[in-house]
CSV table of C-alpha atoms in Angstrom, one decimal:
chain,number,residue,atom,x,y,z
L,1,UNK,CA,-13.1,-17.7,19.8
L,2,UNK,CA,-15.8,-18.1,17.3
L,3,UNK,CA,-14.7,-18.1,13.4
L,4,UNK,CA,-17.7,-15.9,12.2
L,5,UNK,CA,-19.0,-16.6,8.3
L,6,UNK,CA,-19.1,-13.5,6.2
L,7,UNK,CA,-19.5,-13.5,3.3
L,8,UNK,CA,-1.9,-5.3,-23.7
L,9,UNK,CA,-0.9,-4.8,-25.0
L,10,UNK,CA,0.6,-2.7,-22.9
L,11,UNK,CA,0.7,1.4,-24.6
L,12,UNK,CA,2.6,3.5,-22.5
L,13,UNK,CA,1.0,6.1,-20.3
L,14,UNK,CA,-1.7,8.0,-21.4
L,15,UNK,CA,-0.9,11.4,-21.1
L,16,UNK,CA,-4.5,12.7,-20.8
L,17,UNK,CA,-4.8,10.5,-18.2
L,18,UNK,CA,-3.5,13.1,-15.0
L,19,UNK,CA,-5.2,12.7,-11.7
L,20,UNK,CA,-5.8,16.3,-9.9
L,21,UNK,CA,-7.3,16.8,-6.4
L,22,UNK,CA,-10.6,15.1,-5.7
L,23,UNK,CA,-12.6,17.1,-3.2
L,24,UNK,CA,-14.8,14.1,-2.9
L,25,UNK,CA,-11.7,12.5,-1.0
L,26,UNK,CA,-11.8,12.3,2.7
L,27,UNK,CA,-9.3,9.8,4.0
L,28,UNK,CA,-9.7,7.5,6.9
L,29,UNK,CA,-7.3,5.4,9.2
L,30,UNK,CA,-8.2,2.6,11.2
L,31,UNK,CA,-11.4,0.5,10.9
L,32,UNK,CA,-11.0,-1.9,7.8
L,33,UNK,CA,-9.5,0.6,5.9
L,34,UNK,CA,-6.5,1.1,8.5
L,35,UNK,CA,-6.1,-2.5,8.0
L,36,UNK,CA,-4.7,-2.4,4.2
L,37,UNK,CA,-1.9,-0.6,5.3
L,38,UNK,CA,-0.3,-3.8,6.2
L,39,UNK,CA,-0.5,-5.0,2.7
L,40,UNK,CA,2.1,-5.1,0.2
L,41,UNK,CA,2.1,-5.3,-3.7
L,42,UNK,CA,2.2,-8.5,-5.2
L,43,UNK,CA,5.4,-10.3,-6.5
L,44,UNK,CA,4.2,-12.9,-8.6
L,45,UNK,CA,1.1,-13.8,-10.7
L,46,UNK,CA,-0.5,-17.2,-11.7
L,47,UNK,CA,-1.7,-17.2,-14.5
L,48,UNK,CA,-4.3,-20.3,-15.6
L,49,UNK,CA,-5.1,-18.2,-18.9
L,50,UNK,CA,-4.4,-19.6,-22.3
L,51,UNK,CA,-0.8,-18.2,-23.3
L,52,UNK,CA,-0.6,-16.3,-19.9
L,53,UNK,CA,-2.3,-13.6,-21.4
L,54,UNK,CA,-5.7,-11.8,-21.0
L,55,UNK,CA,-7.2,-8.9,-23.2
L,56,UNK,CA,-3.3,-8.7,-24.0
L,57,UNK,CA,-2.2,-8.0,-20.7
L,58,UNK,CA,0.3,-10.6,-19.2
L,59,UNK,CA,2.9,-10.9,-16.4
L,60,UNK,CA,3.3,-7.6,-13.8
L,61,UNK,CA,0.4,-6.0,-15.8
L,62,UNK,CA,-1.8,-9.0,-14.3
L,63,UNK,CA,-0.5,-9.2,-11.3
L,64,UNK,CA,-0.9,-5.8,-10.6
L,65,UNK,CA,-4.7,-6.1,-11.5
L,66,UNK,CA,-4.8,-9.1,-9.3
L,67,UNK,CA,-3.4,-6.6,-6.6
L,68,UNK,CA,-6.3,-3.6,-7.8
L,69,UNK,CA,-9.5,-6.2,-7.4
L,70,UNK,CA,-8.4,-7.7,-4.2
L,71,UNK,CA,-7.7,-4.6,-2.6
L,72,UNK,CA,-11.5,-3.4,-3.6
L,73,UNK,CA,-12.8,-6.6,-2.2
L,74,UNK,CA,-11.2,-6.1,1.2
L,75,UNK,CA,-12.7,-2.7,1.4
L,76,UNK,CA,-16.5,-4.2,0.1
L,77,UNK,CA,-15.9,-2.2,-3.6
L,78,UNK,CA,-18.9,-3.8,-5.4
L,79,UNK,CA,-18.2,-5.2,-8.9
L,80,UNK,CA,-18.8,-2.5,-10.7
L,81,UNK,CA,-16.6,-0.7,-8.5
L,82,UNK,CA,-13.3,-2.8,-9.0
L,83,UNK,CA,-14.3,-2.2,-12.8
L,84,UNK,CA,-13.7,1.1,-12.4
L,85,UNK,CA,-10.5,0.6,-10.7
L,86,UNK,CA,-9.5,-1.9,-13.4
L,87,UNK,CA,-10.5,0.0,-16.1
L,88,UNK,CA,-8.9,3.2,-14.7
L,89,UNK,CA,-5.5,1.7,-14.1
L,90,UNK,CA,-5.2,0.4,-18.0
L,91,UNK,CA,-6.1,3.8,-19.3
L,92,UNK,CA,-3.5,5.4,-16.9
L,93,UNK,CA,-0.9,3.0,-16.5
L,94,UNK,CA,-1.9,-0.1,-18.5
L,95,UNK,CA,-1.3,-1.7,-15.5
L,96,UNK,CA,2.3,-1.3,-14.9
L,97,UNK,CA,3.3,0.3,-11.6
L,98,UNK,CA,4.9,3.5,-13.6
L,99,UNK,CA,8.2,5.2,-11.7
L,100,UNK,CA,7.6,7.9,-14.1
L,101,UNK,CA,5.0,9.9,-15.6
L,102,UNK,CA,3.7,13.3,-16.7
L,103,UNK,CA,5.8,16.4,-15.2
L,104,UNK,CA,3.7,19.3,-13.8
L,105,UNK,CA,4.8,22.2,-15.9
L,106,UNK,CA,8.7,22.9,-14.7
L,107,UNK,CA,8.2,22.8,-11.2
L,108,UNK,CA,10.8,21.2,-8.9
L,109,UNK,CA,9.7,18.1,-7.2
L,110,UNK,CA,10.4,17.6,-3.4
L,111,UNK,CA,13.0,14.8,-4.7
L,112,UNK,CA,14.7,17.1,-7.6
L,113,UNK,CA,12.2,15.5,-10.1
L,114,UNK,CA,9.6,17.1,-12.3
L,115,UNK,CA,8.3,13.5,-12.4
L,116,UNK,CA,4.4,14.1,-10.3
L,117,UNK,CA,2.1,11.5,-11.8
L,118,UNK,CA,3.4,8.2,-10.9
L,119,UNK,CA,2.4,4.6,-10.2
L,120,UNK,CA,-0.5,2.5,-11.3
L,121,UNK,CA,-3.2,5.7,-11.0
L,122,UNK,CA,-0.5,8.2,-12.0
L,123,UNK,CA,-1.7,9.8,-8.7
L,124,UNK,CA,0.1,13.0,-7.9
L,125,UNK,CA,2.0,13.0,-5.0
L,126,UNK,CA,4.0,16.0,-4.9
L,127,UNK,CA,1.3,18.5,-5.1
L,128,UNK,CA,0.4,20.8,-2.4
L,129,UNK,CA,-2.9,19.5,-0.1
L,130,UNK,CA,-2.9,16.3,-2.2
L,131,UNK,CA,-4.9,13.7,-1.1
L,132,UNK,CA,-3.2,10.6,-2.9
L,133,UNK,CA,-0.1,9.9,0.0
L,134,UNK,CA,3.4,9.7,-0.6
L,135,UNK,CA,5.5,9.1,-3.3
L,136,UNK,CA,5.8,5.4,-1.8
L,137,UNK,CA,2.2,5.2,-0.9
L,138,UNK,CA,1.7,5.9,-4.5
L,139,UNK,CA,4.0,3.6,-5.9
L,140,UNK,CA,2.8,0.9,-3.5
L,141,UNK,CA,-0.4,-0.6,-6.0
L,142,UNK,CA,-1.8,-1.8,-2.9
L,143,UNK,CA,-2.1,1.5,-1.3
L,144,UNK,CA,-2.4,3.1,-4.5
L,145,UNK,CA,-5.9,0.9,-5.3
L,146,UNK,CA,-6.9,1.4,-1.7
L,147,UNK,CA,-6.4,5.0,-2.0
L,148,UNK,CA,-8.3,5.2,-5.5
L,149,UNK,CA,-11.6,3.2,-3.9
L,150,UNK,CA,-12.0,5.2,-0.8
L,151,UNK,CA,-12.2,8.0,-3.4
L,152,UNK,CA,-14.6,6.2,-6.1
L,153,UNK,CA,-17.2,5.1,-2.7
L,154,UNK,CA,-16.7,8.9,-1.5
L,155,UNK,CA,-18.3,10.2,-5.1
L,156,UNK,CA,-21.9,10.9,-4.9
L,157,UNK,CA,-23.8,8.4,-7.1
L,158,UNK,CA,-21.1,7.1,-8.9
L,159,UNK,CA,-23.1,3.5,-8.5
L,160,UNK,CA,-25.4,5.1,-11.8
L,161,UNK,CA,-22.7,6.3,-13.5
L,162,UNK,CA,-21.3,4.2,-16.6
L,163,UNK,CA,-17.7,3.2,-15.8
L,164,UNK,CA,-15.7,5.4,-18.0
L,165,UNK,CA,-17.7,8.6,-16.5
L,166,UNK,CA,-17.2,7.6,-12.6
L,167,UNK,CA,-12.6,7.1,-13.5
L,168,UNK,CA,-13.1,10.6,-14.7
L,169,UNK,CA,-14.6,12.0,-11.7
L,170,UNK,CA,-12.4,10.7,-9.4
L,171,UNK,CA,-9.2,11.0,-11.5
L,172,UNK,CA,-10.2,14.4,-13.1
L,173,UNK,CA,-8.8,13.3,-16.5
L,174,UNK,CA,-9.4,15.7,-19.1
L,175,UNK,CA,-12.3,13.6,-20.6
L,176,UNK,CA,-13.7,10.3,-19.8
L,177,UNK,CA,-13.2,9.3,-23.4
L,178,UNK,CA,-9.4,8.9,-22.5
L,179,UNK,CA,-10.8,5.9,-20.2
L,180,UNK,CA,-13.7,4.2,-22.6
L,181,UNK,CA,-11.8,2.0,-24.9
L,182,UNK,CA,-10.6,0.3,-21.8
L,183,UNK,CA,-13.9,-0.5,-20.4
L,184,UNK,CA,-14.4,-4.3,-22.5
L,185,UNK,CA,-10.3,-5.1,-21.7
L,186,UNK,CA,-11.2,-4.3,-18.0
L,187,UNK,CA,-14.5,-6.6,-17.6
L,188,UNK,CA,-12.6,-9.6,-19.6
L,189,UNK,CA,-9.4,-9.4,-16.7
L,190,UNK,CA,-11.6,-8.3,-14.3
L,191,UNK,CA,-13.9,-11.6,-14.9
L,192,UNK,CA,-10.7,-13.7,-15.2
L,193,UNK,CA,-9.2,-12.4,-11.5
L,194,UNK,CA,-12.1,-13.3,-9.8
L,195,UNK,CA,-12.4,-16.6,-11.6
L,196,UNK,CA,-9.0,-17.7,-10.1
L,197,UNK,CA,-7.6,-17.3,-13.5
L,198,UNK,CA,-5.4,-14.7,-11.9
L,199,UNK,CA,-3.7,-15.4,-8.9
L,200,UNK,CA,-1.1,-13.2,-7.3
L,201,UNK,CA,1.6,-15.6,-5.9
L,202,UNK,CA,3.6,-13.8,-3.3
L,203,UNK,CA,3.7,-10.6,-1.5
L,204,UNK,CA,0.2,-8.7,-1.2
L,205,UNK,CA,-1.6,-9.6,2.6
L,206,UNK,CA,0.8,-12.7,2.4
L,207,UNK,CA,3.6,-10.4,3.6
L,208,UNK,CA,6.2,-12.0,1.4
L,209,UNK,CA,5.2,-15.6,1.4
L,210,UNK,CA,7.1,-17.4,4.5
L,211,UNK,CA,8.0,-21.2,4.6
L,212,UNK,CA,6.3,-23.6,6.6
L,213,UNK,CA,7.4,-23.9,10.2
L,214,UNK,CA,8.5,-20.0,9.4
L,215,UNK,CA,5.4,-17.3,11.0
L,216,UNK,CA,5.8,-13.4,10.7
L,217,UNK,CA,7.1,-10.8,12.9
L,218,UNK,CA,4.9,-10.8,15.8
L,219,UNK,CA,1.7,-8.9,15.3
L,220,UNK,CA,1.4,-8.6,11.4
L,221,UNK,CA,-2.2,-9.5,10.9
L,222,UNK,CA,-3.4,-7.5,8.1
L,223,UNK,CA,-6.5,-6.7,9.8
L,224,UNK,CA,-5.6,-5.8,13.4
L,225,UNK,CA,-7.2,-2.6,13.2
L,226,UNK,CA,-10.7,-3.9,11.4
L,227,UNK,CA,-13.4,-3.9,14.0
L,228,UNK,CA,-14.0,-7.1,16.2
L,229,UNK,CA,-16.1,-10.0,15.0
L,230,UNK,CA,-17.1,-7.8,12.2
L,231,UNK,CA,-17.2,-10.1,8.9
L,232,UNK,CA,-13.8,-10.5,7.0
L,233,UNK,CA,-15.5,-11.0,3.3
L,234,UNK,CA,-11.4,-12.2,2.3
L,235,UNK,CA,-11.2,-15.6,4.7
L,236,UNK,CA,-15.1,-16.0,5.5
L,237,UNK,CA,-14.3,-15.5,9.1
L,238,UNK,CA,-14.2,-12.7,11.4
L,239,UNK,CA,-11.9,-9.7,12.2
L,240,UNK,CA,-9.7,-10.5,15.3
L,241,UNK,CA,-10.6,-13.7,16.1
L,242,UNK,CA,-8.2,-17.1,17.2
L,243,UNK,CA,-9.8,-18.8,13.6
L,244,UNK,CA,-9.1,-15.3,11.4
L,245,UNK,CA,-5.4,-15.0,12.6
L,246,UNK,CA,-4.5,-18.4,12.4
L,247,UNK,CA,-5.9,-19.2,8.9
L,248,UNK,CA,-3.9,-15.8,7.9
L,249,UNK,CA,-0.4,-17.9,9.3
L,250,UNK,CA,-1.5,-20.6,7.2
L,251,UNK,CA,-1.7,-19.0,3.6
L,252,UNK,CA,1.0,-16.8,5.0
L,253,UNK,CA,3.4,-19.7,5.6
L,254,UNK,CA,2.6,-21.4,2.0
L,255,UNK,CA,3.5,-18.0,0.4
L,256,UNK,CA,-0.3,-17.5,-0.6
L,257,UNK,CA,-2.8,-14.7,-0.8
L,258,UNK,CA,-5.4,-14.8,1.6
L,259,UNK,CA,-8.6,-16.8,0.8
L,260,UNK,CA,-11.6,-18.1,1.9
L,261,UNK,CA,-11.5,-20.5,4.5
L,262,UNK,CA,-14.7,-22.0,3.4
L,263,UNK,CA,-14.6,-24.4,1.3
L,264,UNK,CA,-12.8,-26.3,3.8
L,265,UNK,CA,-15.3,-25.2,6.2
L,266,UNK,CA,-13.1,-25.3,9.9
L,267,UNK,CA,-15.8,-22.6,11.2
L,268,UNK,CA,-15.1,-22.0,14.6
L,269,UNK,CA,-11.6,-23.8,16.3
L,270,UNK,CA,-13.3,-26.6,17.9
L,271,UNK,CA,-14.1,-27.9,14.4
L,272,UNK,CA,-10.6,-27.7,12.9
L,273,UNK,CA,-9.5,-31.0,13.7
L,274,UNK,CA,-12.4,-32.5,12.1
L,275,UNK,CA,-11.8,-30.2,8.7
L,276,UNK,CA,-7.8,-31.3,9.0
L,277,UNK,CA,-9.2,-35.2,8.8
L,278,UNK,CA,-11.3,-34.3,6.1
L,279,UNK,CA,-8.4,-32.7,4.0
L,280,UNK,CA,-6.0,-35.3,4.7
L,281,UNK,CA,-4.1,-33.3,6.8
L,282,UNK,CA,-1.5,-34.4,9.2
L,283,UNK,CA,-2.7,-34.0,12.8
L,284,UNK,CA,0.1,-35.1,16.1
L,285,UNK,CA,0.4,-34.6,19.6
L,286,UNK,CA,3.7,-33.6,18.8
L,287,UNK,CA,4.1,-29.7,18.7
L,288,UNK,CA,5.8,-27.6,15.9
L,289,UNK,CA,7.3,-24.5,14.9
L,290,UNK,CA,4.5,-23.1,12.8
L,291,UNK,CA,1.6,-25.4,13.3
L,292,UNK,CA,-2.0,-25.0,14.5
L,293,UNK,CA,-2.3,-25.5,18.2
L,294,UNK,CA,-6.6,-26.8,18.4
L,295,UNK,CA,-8.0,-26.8,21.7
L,296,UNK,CA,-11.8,-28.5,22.0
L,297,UNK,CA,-12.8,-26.9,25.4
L,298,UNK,CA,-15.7,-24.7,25.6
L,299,UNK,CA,-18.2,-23.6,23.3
L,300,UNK,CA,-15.6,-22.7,20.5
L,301,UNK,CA,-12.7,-24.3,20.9
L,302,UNK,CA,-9.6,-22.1,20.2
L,303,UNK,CA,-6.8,-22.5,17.8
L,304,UNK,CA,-3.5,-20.3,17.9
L,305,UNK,CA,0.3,-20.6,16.0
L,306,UNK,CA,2.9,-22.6,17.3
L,307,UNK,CA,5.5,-19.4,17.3
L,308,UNK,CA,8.6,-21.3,19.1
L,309,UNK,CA,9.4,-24.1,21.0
L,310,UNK,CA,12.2,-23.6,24.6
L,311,UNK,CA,14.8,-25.3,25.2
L,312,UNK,CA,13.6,-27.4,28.2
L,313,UNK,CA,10.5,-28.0,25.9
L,314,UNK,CA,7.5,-25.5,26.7
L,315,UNK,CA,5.1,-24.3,23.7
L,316,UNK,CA,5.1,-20.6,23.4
L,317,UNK,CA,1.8,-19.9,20.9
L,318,UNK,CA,0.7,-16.8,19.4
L,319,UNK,CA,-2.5,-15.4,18.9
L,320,UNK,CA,-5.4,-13.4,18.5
L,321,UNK,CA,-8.7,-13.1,20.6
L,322,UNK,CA,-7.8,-15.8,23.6
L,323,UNK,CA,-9.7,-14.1,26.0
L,324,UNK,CA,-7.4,-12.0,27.9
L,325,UNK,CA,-8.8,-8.3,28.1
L,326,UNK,CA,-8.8,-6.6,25.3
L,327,UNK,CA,-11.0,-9.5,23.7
L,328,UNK,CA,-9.6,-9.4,20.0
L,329,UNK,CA,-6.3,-8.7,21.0
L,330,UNK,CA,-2.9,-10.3,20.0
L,331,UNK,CA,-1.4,-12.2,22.2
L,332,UNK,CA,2.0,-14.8,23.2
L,333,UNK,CA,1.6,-17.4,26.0
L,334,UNK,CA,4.1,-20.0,27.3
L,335,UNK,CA,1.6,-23.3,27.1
L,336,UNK,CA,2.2,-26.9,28.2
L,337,UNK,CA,3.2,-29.2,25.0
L,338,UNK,CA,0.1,-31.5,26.2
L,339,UNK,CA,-2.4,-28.8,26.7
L,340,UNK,CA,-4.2,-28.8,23.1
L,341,UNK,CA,-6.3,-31.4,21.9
L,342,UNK,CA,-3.8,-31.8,19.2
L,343,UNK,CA,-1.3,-29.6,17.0
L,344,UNK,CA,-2.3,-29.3,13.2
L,345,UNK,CA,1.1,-29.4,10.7
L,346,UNK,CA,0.3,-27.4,8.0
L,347,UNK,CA,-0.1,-29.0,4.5
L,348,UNK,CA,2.5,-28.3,1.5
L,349,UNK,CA,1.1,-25.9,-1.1
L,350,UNK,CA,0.1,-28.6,-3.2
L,351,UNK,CA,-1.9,-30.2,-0.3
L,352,UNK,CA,-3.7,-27.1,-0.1
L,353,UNK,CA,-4.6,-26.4,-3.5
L,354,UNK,CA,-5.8,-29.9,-4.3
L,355,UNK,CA,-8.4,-29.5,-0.9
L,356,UNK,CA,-9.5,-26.3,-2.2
L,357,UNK,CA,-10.4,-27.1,-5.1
């Protein structure tokens, strides 16, 4: 049960810019990586900038770099890493997810097309033995970004290698040249996203953005395959526990991108009571479709999702790590309404934002 701390002008594509096989790729599944699959490209974009705009990049082209820096940080990309990304994605796609792209010399496509290079990266997907996924893999920025990283960490001291240099390694561009002019546009929107200049609104790990009093589809933590108590860097709490889950329902239901649970501070369930009296929050006996159910028992404490209320009026909550074998498992229970110490309604957007702050 614990809640663990853890830490523009858009040109059109570059045609020098085409991504071949990286032999330095070795793709993963499960673990933390696994995870991302579960993510989905962002929809909207906040934009706090002056005129909406950043190094002449505005709108989708933003809210796709939200999409390319918070997909590094989820998989622990350093800063200079998510530059990369950043940087690479301007000089390929400036930032626009691309349905089109360069054609591969006449051959036919899979689909019919001669279209190869597509999305963000331009990643090939239609090649023999590519390592990039799927023509929806690599139209999903998301997937495409993870995809990109797992590549960039896989490269062999690309740490010491300016930014421009390391793109070209991994994309296999015709010169890194093709990325360099990018590299001051890239630190100015890559300094604004993680300034909160640059929010994505819905979509991304928010899995649409649901209404409050509306949860997911059963098991659609983001992270369900990340290992167990491990640190989540994204909410400051840790994979697969009651705290990690049920702060996901909560930016999930106010159509949000995850974030850090911290500076609210509920650390582990037995404390969230005391951080929803802090906030303002409402707090009831009464339960709700939607709503934190906060139990104080025990070292921990536990909290858990009101998923739906019966008929004769039973509480069946959802979960994750209540302490039925597997530990860090998701799990539904039929409860009794006066079982928790109390049921936390979750705050309107604007409830939220002003506590963050």
């Amino acid at each position: 049960m614990k809640g663990g701390a853890g830490a523009a002008a858009g040109a059109v594509l570059a045609a020098v810019m085409v991504p071949v096989l990286v032999l330095v790729m070795m793709l993963g599944s499960g673990g933390k990586e696994g995870a991302l699959a579960a993510c989905a490209p962002a929809g909207t974009v906040t934009v706090s900038a002056p005129g909406g705009v950043v190094a002449g990049y505005a709108d989708d082209q933003l809210a796709n770099a939200a999409v390319v820096v918070k997909t590094g940080q989820q998989l622990n990309v350093p800063a200079e890493g998510l530059l990369v990304g950043v940087m690479t994605a301007m000089g390929e796609s400036s930032l626009k997810n691309l349905n089109y792209g360069d054609d591969i010399h006449g051959v036919t496509n899979p689909d019919g097309s001669l279209t190869c290079s597509l999305g963000l990266f331009q990643q090939q997907w239609c090649l023999p033995g590519n390592p990039w996924g799927t023509k929806a893999e690599v139209t999903d920025p998301a997937k495409a970004a993870a995809t990109f990283f797992k590549a960039l960490m896989r490269l062999p001291g690309w740490e010491a290698m300016p930014p421009d240099v390391a793109g070209h390694r991994v994309q296999g561009n015709y010169s890194p040249a093709g990325y360099t002019k990018f590299i001051p546009a890239a630190r100015e929107v890559l300094a604004a996203v993680t300034a909160g200049k640059i929010t994505a609104g819905s979509g991304g790990c928010a899995a649409g953005g649901f209404a409050v009093g509306t949860t997911g589809s059963g098991d659609d933590y983001p992270w369900r395959g990340a290992e167990h108590n491990a640190n989540n860097p994204v909410t400051s709490l840790a994979y697969r526990n009651c705290t990690d889950f049920a702060w996901w329902r909560l930016t999930q239901q106010l159509g949000l991108q995850p974030v850090s649970s911290s500076r609210l501070g509920p650390g582990n369930g037995k404390t969230w009571g005391n951080a929803w009296s802090r906030a303002g929050w409402t707090i009831s006996k009464t339960p709700k479709v939607g709503a934190i159910t906060w139990y104080t028992t025990g070292e921990y404490g536990h909290v858990a999702v009101v998923k739906e209320i019966t008929a004769d009026g039973k509480v069946i909550e959802e979960g994750y790590n209540f302490g039925i074998p597997p530990n860090g498992a998701y799990y539904t229970m039929t409860i009794n309404p006066g079982a928790p110490a109390g049921y936390l309604y979750i705050p309107t957007r604007e409830q939220f934002e002003k506590a963050a702050m």
